[in-house]
Coordinates of C-alpha atoms in Angstrom, one line a residue:
X1 CA 0.2 0.1 0.0
X2 CA 1.4 3.4 -0.5
X3 CA 3.2 0.9 -0.2
X4 CA 2.0 3.5 -1.0
X5 CA 1.6 0.1 -0.3
X6 CA -2.9 1.8 1.5
X7 CA -9.3 6.1 8.5
X8 CA -11.2 5.4 11.0
X9 CA -14.4 3.2 11.2
X10 CA -17.2 4.2 13.6
X11 CA -20.3 5.4 11.9
X12 CA -20.3 8.7 13.7
X13 CA -20.0 11.5 11.1
X14 CA -16.7 13.1 12.1
X15 CA -15.0 9.9 13.6
X16 CA -12.9 11.9 16.1
X17 CA -13.2 9.5 19.0
X18 CA -10.9 6.8 17.6
X19 CA -7.5 6.2 18.8
X20 CA -5.5 7.3 15.9
X21 CA -3.8 10.3 17.6
X22 CA -0.5 8.4 17.6
X23 CA -0.2 9.2 14.2
X24 CA 1.5 12.5 15.0
X25 CA 2.0 15.4 13.3
X26 CA 4.8 18.1 12.4
X27 CA 4.7 21.3 10.6
X28 CA 8.3 22.0 9.2
X29 CA 9.4 25.3 10.3
X30 CA 12.7 26.7 11.5
X31 CA 13.4 24.2 14.3
X32 CA 14.5 20.8 14.4
X33 CA 12.6 18.2 16.5
X34 CA 14.0 15.0 18.3
X35 CA 14.8 12.1 16.2
X36 CA 13.4 9.7 18.8
X37 CA 10.0 8.1 17.5
X38 CA 6.8 9.2 19.5
X39 CA 4.4 6.7 19.9
X40 CA 2.7 7.7 22.9
X41 CA 0.1 9.8 21.3
X42 CA 2.0 13.0 21.4
X43 CA 2.7 15.3 18.4
X44 CA 6.2 16.2 17.1
X45 CA 8.0 18.6 19.3
X46 CA 7.8 21.7 16.8
X47 CA 7.8 25.6 16.7
X48 CA 5.2 27.0 14.1
X49 CA 6.2 30.2 12.5
X50 CA 3.8 32.9 13.5
X51 CA 4.6 35.0 10.3
X52 CA 1.8 35.3 7.5
X53 CA 2.6 33.3 4.6
X54 CA 4.4 34.7 1.6
X55 CA 2.7 33.7 -1.7
X56 CA 5.0 32.8 -4.6
X57 CA 8.2 30.8 -5.3
X58 CA 9.0 27.6 -6.5
X59 CA 9.7 24.7 -4.2
X60 CA 12.0 21.8 -5.3
X61 CA 11.2 18.3 -3.6
X62 CA 13.4 15.6 -4.0
X63 CA 12.4 12.0 -4.4
X64 CA 13.8 8.8 -4.5
X65 CA 11.1 7.6 -6.9
X66 CA 9.8 9.2 -10.1
X67 CA 5.9 8.9 -11.1
X68 CA 5.3 6.6 -13.9
X69 CA 1.4 7.0 -14.0
X70 CA -1.1 9.5 -12.8
X71 CA -4.2 7.0 -13.0
X72 CA -5.3 7.1 -9.5
X73 CA -7.2 3.9 -10.1
X74 CA -4.5 1.7 -11.4
X75 CA -1.5 3.0 -9.1
X76 CA -0.6 2.3 -5.7
X77 CA 3.2 2.9 -5.1
X78 CA 4.5 6.1 -3.4
X79 CA 6.3 7.6 -6.2
X80 CA 2.6 7.7 -8.0
X81 CA 0.3 8.0 -5.2
X82 CA 2.2 11.5 -3.8
X83 CA 1.9 12.9 -7.3
X84 CA -1.6 11.8 -7.8
X85 CA -2.8 13.3 -4.5
X86 CA -1.7 16.6 -5.5
X87 CA -4.0 16.5 -8.5
X88 CA -6.9 14.9 -7.4
X89 CA -8.7 15.2 -3.9
X90 CA -11.5 12.7 -2.4
X91 CA -14.5 13.6 -0.8
X92 CA -13.0 13.2 2.5
X93 CA -9.7 13.2 3.8
X94 CA -7.7 12.5 6.8
X95 CA -5.3 14.9 9.0
X96 CA -2.1 14.4 10.4
X97 CA -3.4 12.9 13.4
X98 CA -5.1 10.5 11.0
X99 CA -8.5 11.6 11.7
X100 CA -11.5 11.7 9.2
X101 CA -12.2 15.2 7.9
X102 CA -14.7 16.7 5.3
X103 CA -12.8 17.7 2.2
X104 CA -14.7 18.0 -1.3
X105 CA -17.7 17.0 0.8
X106 CA -18.7 19.7 3.5
X107 CA -21.0 17.3 5.1
X108 CA -21.7 13.5 5.2
X109 CA -24.1 11.4 7.3
X110 CA -25.3 7.8 7.3
X111 CA -28.7 6.4 7.6
X112 CA -29.5 4.9 11.0
X113 CA -28.9 1.3 9.6
X114 CA -25.6 2.5 8.3
X115 CA -26.5 1.5 4.5
X116 CA -27.3 4.8 3.1
X117 CA -24.5 7.6 3.1
X118 CA -25.3 11.2 1.8
X119 CA -22.6 13.5 0.9
X120 CA -23.1 17.2 0.4
X121 CA -20.6 18.8 -1.9
X122 CA -18.7 21.9 -0.6
X123 CA -20.1 25.0 -2.7
X124 CA -18.0 26.3 -5.4
X125 CA -15.2 23.6 -5.8
X126 CA -14.1 23.7 -9.5
X127 CA -11.7 21.7 -11.5
X128 CA -8.4 23.2 -12.6
X129 CA -10.1 24.1 -15.9
X130 CA -12.5 26.2 -13.9
X131 CA -15.5 23.8 -14.5
X132 CA -17.6 23.5 -11.2
X133 CA -17.6 20.1 -9.8
X134 CA -21.1 18.2 -9.8
X135 CA -22.5 15.2 -8.3
X136 CA -22.4 13.9 -11.7
X137 CA -18.5 14.1 -11.5
X138 CA -18.5 12.4 -8.3
X139 CA -21.0 9.5 -9.5
X140 CA -18.5 9.0 -12.5
X141 CA -15.4 9.0 -10.5
X142 CA -16.4 6.4 -8.1
X143 CA -18.1 4.0 -10.2
X144 CA -14.8 4.0 -12.8
X145 CA -13.0 3.0 -9.4
X146 CA -15.2 0.3 -9.2
X147 CA -14.9 -0.9 -12.6
X148 CA -11.1 -0.5 -12.7
X149 CA -10.6 -2.2 -9.3
X150 CA -6.9 -1.8 -9.1
X151 CA -4.5 -2.4 -6.2
X152 CA -6.6 -0.2 -4.0
X153 CA -10.1 -0.9 -5.0
X154 CA -13.2 0.4 -3.2
X155 CA -14.2 -2.7 -1.7
X156 CA -17.4 -1.3 0.1
X157 CA -20.4 -3.5 -1.1
X158 CA -21.8 -0.5 -2.9
X159 CA -25.4 -1.1 -4.8
X160 CA -25.6 2.3 -6.2
X161 CA -24.0 5.6 -6.2
X162 CA -26.8 8.4 -7.3
X163 CA -26.6 12.3 -7.9
X164 CA -29.3 14.1 -6.1
X165 CA -30.0 17.7 -7.1
X166 CA -27.2 20.1 -7.5
X167 CA -25.0 19.2 -4.5
X168 CA -25.7 15.9 -3.1
X169 CA -24.4 12.3 -3.6
X170 CA -26.1 9.4 -2.2
X171 CA -24.4 6.1 -2.0
X172 CA -26.0 2.9 -0.9
X173 CA -24.5 -0.2 0.5
X174 CA -26.1 -3.8 0.6
X175 CA -24.8 -4.5 4.3
X176 CA -23.2 -2.5 7.0
X177 CA -19.4 -2.0 5.9
X178 CA -17.2 -0.3 8.6
X179 CA -14.1 0.7 6.6
X180 CA -16.3 2.7 4.2
X181 CA -15.5 6.2 5.2
X182 CA -11.7 5.2 5.8
X183 CA -11.8 4.1 2.1
X184 CA -13.5 7.0 0.8
X185 CA -10.5 9.1 2.0
X186 CA -7.9 7.6 0.3
X187 CA -6.1 9.2 -2.7
X188 CA -7.4 6.7 -5.0
X189 CA -10.9 7.9 -4.7
X190 CA -10.1 11.3 -5.8
X191 CA -12.7 13.1 -8.1
X192 CA -12.3 13.7 -11.7
X193 CA -14.6 15.1 -14.6
X194 CA -17.3 12.9 -15.5
X195 CA -16.2 11.1 -18.9
X196 CA -12.8 12.3 -18.5
X197 CA -13.9 15.8 -19.9
X198 CA -14.4 13.9 -23.3
X199 CA -11.2 12.8 -24.0
X200 CA -9.6 9.2 -24.0
X201 CA -7.8 8.0 -21.1
X202 CA -3.9 8.0 -22.3
X203 CA -4.6 11.8 -23.3
X204 CA -6.7 12.5 -19.9
X205 CA -3.8 11.1 -17.8
X206 CA -1.0 12.6 -19.6
X207 CA -2.5 16.2 -18.5
X208 CA -4.9 15.2 -15.8
X209 CA -7.8 17.6 -14.5
X210 CA -8.7 17.6 -10.9
X211 CA -9.5 19.7 -7.8
X212 CA -6.1 19.5 -6.1
X213 CA -3.5 22.5 -5.6
X214 CA -1.4 21.9 -8.3
X215 CA -1.7 21.1 -12.1
X216 CA 1.1 19.0 -14.2
X217 CA 3.2 21.5 -16.0
X218 CA 5.8 19.1 -17.4
X219 CA 6.3 15.4 -16.9
X220 CA 8.8 13.1 -18.0
X221 CA 7.7 9.5 -17.4
X222 CA 10.5 7.8 -15.0
X223 CA 12.2 11.4 -14.5
X224 CA 11.2 14.8 -13.0
X225 CA 7.8 16.3 -12.8
X226 CA 7.0 19.9 -12.5
X227 CA 3.6 21.6 -11.5
X228 CA 2.0 25.0 -11.4
X229 CA -0.5 26.3 -8.9
X230 CA -4.1 25.6 -9.5
X231 CA -5.4 29.1 -9.8
X232 CA -9.1 27.6 -9.4
X233 CA -8.1 25.7 -6.2
X234 CA -11.2 26.1 -3.7
X235 CA -9.2 27.2 -0.7
X236 CA -8.9 30.7 -0.7
X237 CA -5.3 32.0 -1.3
X238 CA -4.0 28.7 -1.7
X239 CA -1.4 27.0 -2.6
X240 CA 1.3 29.6 -1.9
X241 CA 3.7 28.1 -4.0
X242 CA 3.7 29.1 -7.9
X243 CA 5.4 26.0 -8.6
X244 CA 6.2 22.6 -7.2
X245 CA 9.0 20.3 -8.7
X246 CA 9.5 17.0 -7.6
X247 CA 13.0 16.2 -8.7
X248 CA 14.5 12.5 -9.1
X249 CA 17.2 11.7 -7.0
X250 CA 17.7 8.0 -6.4
X251 CA 20.6 7.8 -3.8
X252 CA 20.1 8.4 -0.1
X253 CA 23.6 10.0 0.2
X254 CA 22.8 12.3 -2.9
X255 CA 19.6 13.4 -1.4
X256 CA 21.9 15.0 1.6
X257 CA 24.4 16.2 -0.5
X258 CA 21.8 18.0 -2.6
X259 CA 19.7 19.3 0.4
X260 CA 23.2 20.6 2.0
X261 CA 24.0 22.4 -1.1
X262 CA 20.7 24.1 -1.4
X263 CA 20.1 22.3 -4.8
X264 CA 16.7 21.3 -3.4
X265 CA 14.4 22.6 -0.7
X266 CA 13.0 19.5 0.8
X267 CA 14.0 15.6 0.6
X268 CA 11.1 13.1 1.0
X269 CA 13.1 10.7 3.1
X270 CA 16.3 10.8 5.3
X271 CA 18.3 7.6 6.0
X272 CA 18.5 7.2 9.6
X273 CA 22.3 7.2 9.6
X274 CA 21.9 10.6 8.3
X275 CA 19.8 12.3 10.9
X276 CA 22.4 13.4 13.1
X277 CA 24.4 15.2 10.6
X278 CA 21.4 16.9 9.0
X279 CA 20.3 17.9 12.5
X280 CA 23.5 19.7 13.4
X281 CA 23.0 22.0 10.5
X282 CA 21.1 25.2 11.7
X283 CA 20.2 26.0 8.1
X284 CA 17.9 22.8 7.9
X285 CA 15.0 21.4 9.6
X286 CA 14.7 17.7 10.4
X287 CA 11.5 16.1 11.7
X288 CA 10.6 12.8 12.9
X289 CA 7.1 11.5 13.6
X290 CA 5.3 8.0 13.7
X291 CA 4.0 6.8 10.5
X292 CA 1.6 4.1 9.4
X293 CA 4.6 2.2 7.6
X294 CA 5.9 -1.4 8.4
X295 CA 9.3 -2.3 7.2
X296 CA 9.1 -6.3 6.4
X297 CA 10.7 -9.1 4.7
X298 CA 8.3 -10.9 2.0
X299 CA 8.3 -14.2 0.8
X300 CA 7.2 -15.6 -2.8
X301 CA 5.0 -18.3 -1.5
X302 CA 5.1 -19.7 -5.3
X303 CA 9.1 -20.2 -4.6
X304 CA 9.6 -23.8 -4.0
X305 CA 11.4 -23.0 -0.6
X306 CA 9.1 -20.4 0.8
X307 CA 6.0 -22.2 -0.1
X308 CA 7.1 -24.3 2.9
X309 CA 5.5 -22.6 6.0
X310 CA 8.3 -24.2 8.0
X311 CA 11.1 -22.6 6.3
X312 CA 9.1 -19.3 6.7
X313 CA 8.9 -19.8 10.5
X314 CA 12.5 -20.9 10.4
X315 CA 13.7 -17.6 8.9
X316 CA 11.5 -15.8 11.2
X317 CA 13.1 -17.4 14.4
X318 CA 16.4 -16.8 13.1
X319 CA 16.2 -13.0 12.5
X320 CA 17.3 -11.0 15.7
X321 CA 14.9 -8.2 14.7
X322 CA 15.9 -6.1 17.9
X323 CA 19.6 -6.3 16.7
X324 CA 18.5 -5.4 13.3
X325 CA 16.7 -2.4 14.4
X326 CA 19.3 -1.2 16.9
X327 CA 22.0 -1.6 14.2
X328 CA 20.0 0.3 11.3
X329 CA 17.7 2.8 12.8
X330 CA 19.8 4.8 15.3
X331 CA 16.7 5.3 17.5
X332 CA 14.2 6.2 14.9
X333 CA 12.3 3.1 14.7
X334 CA 10.6 0.6 16.9
X335 CA 10.8 -3.2 16.5
X336 CA 7.6 -4.8 14.8
X337 CA 5.6 -7.5 16.0
X338 CA 2.9 -7.2 13.8
X339 CA 1.6 -6.3 10.3
X340 CA -0.4 -3.4 11.8
X341 CA 1.6 -0.6 12.8
X342 CA 0.9 0.9 16.1
X343 CA -0.9 4.2 15.0
X344 CA -3.5 2.4 13.4
X345 CA -6.6 1.1 15.3
X346 CA -6.5 -2.6 15.9
X347 CA -2.8 -2.9 16.4
X348 CA -2.3 -5.7 19.2
X349 CA 1.1 -5.0 21.1
X350 CA 0.9 -8.5 22.5
X351 CA 1.6 -10.4 19.0
X352 CA 4.8 -11.8 18.8
X353 CA 5.6 -12.5 15.1
X354 CA 8.0 -15.8 16.1
X355 CA 10.7 -13.6 17.8
X356 CA 14.4 -14.5 17.7
X357 CA 14.9 -18.1 18.8
X358 CA 18.0 -19.9 17.3
X359 CA 16.9 -23.4 18.7
X360 CA 13.5 -22.9 17.4
X361 CA 14.6 -21.6 14.0
X362 CA 17.0 -24.8 13.6
X363 CA 14.0 -27.0 14.7
X364 CA 11.6 -25.2 11.8
X365 CA 14.2 -26.0 9.3
X366 CA 14.7 -29.4 10.4
X367 CA 11.1 -30.1 10.2
X368 CA 10.7 -28.5 6.8
X369 CA 11.2 -30.1 3.1
X370 CA 14.8 -28.7 3.3
X371 CA 16.5 -30.0 6.7
X372 CA 20.1 -29.3 5.4
X373 CA 19.2 -25.7 4.2
X374 CA 19.4 -24.4 0.6
X375 CA 20.4 -21.3 -1.5
X376 CA 18.2 -18.5 -2.4
X377 CA 18.3 -15.0 -3.5
X378 CA 17.2 -11.7 -1.4
X379 CA 15.9 -8.9 -3.5
X380 CA 16.2 -5.2 -2.6
X381 CA 16.5 -1.9 -4.2
X382 CA 19.8 -0.2 -4.8
X383 CA 20.5 3.3 -3.4
X384 CA 18.4 2.7 0.0
X385 CA 21.4 2.3 2.8
X386 CA 18.8 1.1 5.2
X387 CA 17.8 -1.9 3.1
X388 CA 21.3 -2.7 2.1
X389 CA 22.2 -2.9 6.0
X390 CA 19.2 -5.0 6.8
X391 CA 20.0 -7.4 4.0
X392 CA 23.6 -8.0 5.2
X393 CA 22.4 -8.7 8.8
X394 CA 19.6 -11.1 7.2
X395 CA 22.3 -12.9 5.0
X396 CA 24.5 -13.4 8.2
X397 CA 21.8 -14.6 10.2
X398 CA 20.2 -17.0 7.8
X399 CA 23.5 -18.5 7.5
X400 CA 23.3 -19.6 11.1
X401 CA 20.4 -22.1 9.9
X402 CA 22.0 -23.3 6.7
X403 CA 20.4 -20.9 4.3
X404 CA 22.9 -19.0 1.8
X405 CA 21.5 -16.0 0.7
X406 CA 22.9 -14.0 -2.4
X407 CA 21.9 -10.5 -2.1
X408 CA 20.6 -8.9 -5.4
X409 CA 20.5 -5.4 -5.4
X410 CA 18.9 -3.6 -8.6
X411 CA 17.2 -0.2 -9.2
X412 CA 14.1 0.7 -8.1
X413 CA 12.1 0.5 -11.2
X414 CA 13.5 -3.0 -12.1
X415 CA 13.0 -4.0 -8.4
X416 CA 9.2 -3.0 -8.7
X417 CA 8.8 -4.9 -11.9
X418 CA 10.3 -8.2 -10.5
X419 CA 8.2 -8.3 -7.3
X420 CA 5.0 -7.6 -9.2
X421 CA 6.0 -10.3 -11.7
X422 CA 6.8 -12.9 -8.6
X423 CA 10.0 -12.9 -10.1
X424 CA 11.9 -13.0 -6.7
X425 CA 12.4 -15.6 -3.9
X426 CA 12.2 -13.1 -0.9
X427 CA 12.6 -9.4 -0.5
X428 CA 12.7 -6.5 1.7
X429 CA 10.2 -3.9 0.9
X430 CA 7.8 -1.7 3.3
X431 CA 3.9 -1.7 3.4
X432 CA 2.3 1.8 4.2
X433 CA -1.7 1.8 5.5
X434 CA -3.4 4.5 3.2
X435 CA -6.0 4.7 6.0
X436 CA -6.4 4.5 9.8
X437 CA -8.4 1.4 9.8
X438 CA -7.0 -2.0 10.2
X439 CA -8.8 -3.5 7.2
X440 CA -6.8 -1.4 4.7
X441 CA -3.2 -2.6 5.2
X442 CA -4.6 -6.4 6.3
X443 CA -6.8 -6.8 3.1
X444 CA -3.8 -5.2 1.2
X445 CA -1.5 -7.8 2.6
X446 CA -3.5 -10.9 3.4
X447 CA -6.9 -11.1 1.4
X448 CA -6.3 -12.9 -1.9
X449 CA -8.9 -10.9 -3.4
X450 CA -7.5 -7.7 -2.1
X451 CA -5.9 -6.4 -5.3
X452 CA -2.2 -7.5 -5.0
X453 CA -2.1 -11.1 -4.4
X454 CA -1.3 -10.6 -0.8
X455 CA 1.2 -7.8 -1.8
X456 CA 2.6 -10.2 -4.3
X457 CA 3.5 -13.1 -2.1
X458 CA 0.5 -15.0 -2.9
X459 CA -0.3 -16.2 0.7
X460 CA -3.7 -17.3 1.3
X461 CA -5.2 -18.7 4.4
X462 CA -9.1 -19.3 4.0
X463 CA -9.1 -18.5 7.9
X464 CA -7.8 -15.3 7.5
X465 CA -9.8 -14.4 4.6
X466 CA -12.9 -15.3 6.4
X467 CA -11.8 -13.3 9.3
X468 CA -11.1 -10.1 7.1
X469 CA -14.7 -10.5 6.0
X470 CA -16.1 -10.5 9.4
X471 CA -14.0 -7.7 10.3
X472 CA -15.2 -5.4 7.8
X473 CA -18.8 -5.8 8.9
X474 CA -18.5 -5.7 12.6
X475 CA -18.9 -2.2 14.5
X476 CA -15.9 -0.5 16.2
X477 CA -15.5 -2.1 19.6
X478 CA -14.1 -5.0 21.3
X479 CA -15.6 -7.8 19.2
X480 CA -14.0 -6.0 16.0
X481 CA -10.7 -5.6 17.9
X482 CA -10.4 -9.3 18.7
X483 CA -11.1 -10.4 15.3
X484 CA -8.0 -8.1 14.1
X485 CA -6.2 -9.7 16.8
X486 CA -6.7 -13.1 15.5
X487 CA -5.7 -12.1 12.1
X488 CA -2.4 -10.6 13.4
X489 CA -1.8 -13.8 15.3
X490 CA -2.4 -16.4 12.4
X491 CA -0.5 -14.3 10.0
X492 CA 2.4 -14.2 12.5
X493 CA 2.1 -17.9 12.8
X494 CA 2.3 -18.4 8.9
X495 CA 4.9 -15.9 8.5
X496 CA 4.4 -14.9 4.6
X497 CA 5.9 -11.8 5.5
X498 CA 7.9 -11.0 8.7
X499 CA 7.5 -7.4 10.3
X500 CA 11.1 -5.9 11.1
X501 CA 10.5 -2.3 12.5
X502 CA 8.1 0.6 12.5
X503 CA 9.9 3.2 10.9
X504 CA 9.4 6.9 11.5
X505 CA 8.5 9.6 8.7
X506 CA 11.6 11.6 8.7
X507 CA 11.8 14.2 6.2
X508 CA 14.1 17.4 6.1
X509 CA 14.1 20.5 4.4
X510 CA 15.6 24.1 4.2
X511 CA 14.7 26.2 7.2
X512 CA 12.9 28.6 4.7
X513 CA 10.3 26.4 4.0
X514 CA 7.3 26.8 6.1
X515 CA 4.1 25.0 6.8
X516 CA 5.0 21.6 5.5
X517 CA 2.7 19.0 6.8
X518 CA 3.4 15.3 6.9
X519 CA 0.5 12.9 6.8
X520 CA 1.1 9.5 8.6
X521 CA 0.8 7.6 5.3
X522 CA 4.2 9.4 4.3
X523 CA 2.4 12.1 2.0
X524 CA 3.1 15.7 2.3
X525 CA 0.4 18.6 2.1
X526 CA 2.0 21.2 0.2
X527 CA -1.2 23.7 -0.5
X528 CA 0.0 25.2 2.9
X529 CA 3.6 25.3 2.2
X530 CA 5.4 28.6 1.6
X531 CA 8.9 30.0 1.7
X532 CA 10.5 32.8 3.6
X533 CA 13.0 35.1 1.9

């Protein structure tokens, strides 16, 4: 899931009562916050500027991944998702604490039985072309998403989406579906013009039209992309920036070098090993907040070795995750036990994903079809310092149980193609919940109908699938929480993926960058961003 690999789930309209405040928030101003992860419900320690925003200027934002497609219904990875969400906006969104808030819809409410949802569009919202957004646009957009499906499908059991009058959309469900509002708040449910404004899909998504704060200016697929401000943006006076440039910088060390030399204004990710260096520079701002991200090892269960449950369990037992996190995170991550991050409701801190036990690892490999061990390849993306370190430690620790690991490090684009084609044995990657509801990341990783073949592991446990279906229909409360605890425990036992850590969102910028708000899924809201002189 925004991986984007991809909100709250009570039936109250505002959903502010859910325990999602651990998601954290920081606004990049001219200060530096602690690099220690904050998992106890507190916001990052920052000092917001009191100066009035200054409009104008260009923000150069360095990212390790370049967008390859802007079709919001077919994409999932962060390189695409965090460009798409600058162009298209959904009816609802979530804030930096993970709370649902009205966005293109100013109001929304369910019927008493939770089956009929009514959304009132915010008056005066226009597309970047200047055309008013209508209920018909919403109907078209959501129906297209249902038809396309994609890796982040709109899974709610929708029986109809209807326009009513000039500002109302009514969505009817066949049965209660607790994650419904959470799903609607995801980037893949952004609103676009009905019938794509009369052009074909290829033409539209080269120069997409949305309601977001920015409009595509120039774009080289696989390279840089530049945006200009949407002069018809519905938030008065915003965005403050005239231009936004996403610059491709694929190496962690180059990210730091270009920030320090003022070639870029913001870097999207900071390797944990570089945090202290950047914090020591008074002209830069570094902030670290909790995220919805889980760093994991993923097994291709179609591979002859990792189809064997005992082999996967042996690997999990053989990995000293506490040692891995201590050696690689520099205090910016927590050891993971569950596929759910702590800042997502339903997380169970008691889940133990077969923690380090060398005797248990040897017993599991002995019980497998490969008692004498085997040779395999670990796939990682190059240019990522953290993954390179993790891979080396994994390689050394698995040698203790007779598994010889060759590390295969390839560029990010090829890495993504390989795992999506199931052309790998096991890999290190991360998953990001796109919403603050447990159904999102669990469905993404463990539901065979979830759109990604279990995050391209081909994991399929009918017991887990049934529990996922049950969890979607239960109202928030103890019973639903218990279902997700059982899901987490069963996945831990099967070990189709091994959670390694819960990393923080770490961003860095020039101290002249103000109002840069990072959401818990790792995206950055830029309509409020401005530059001091």
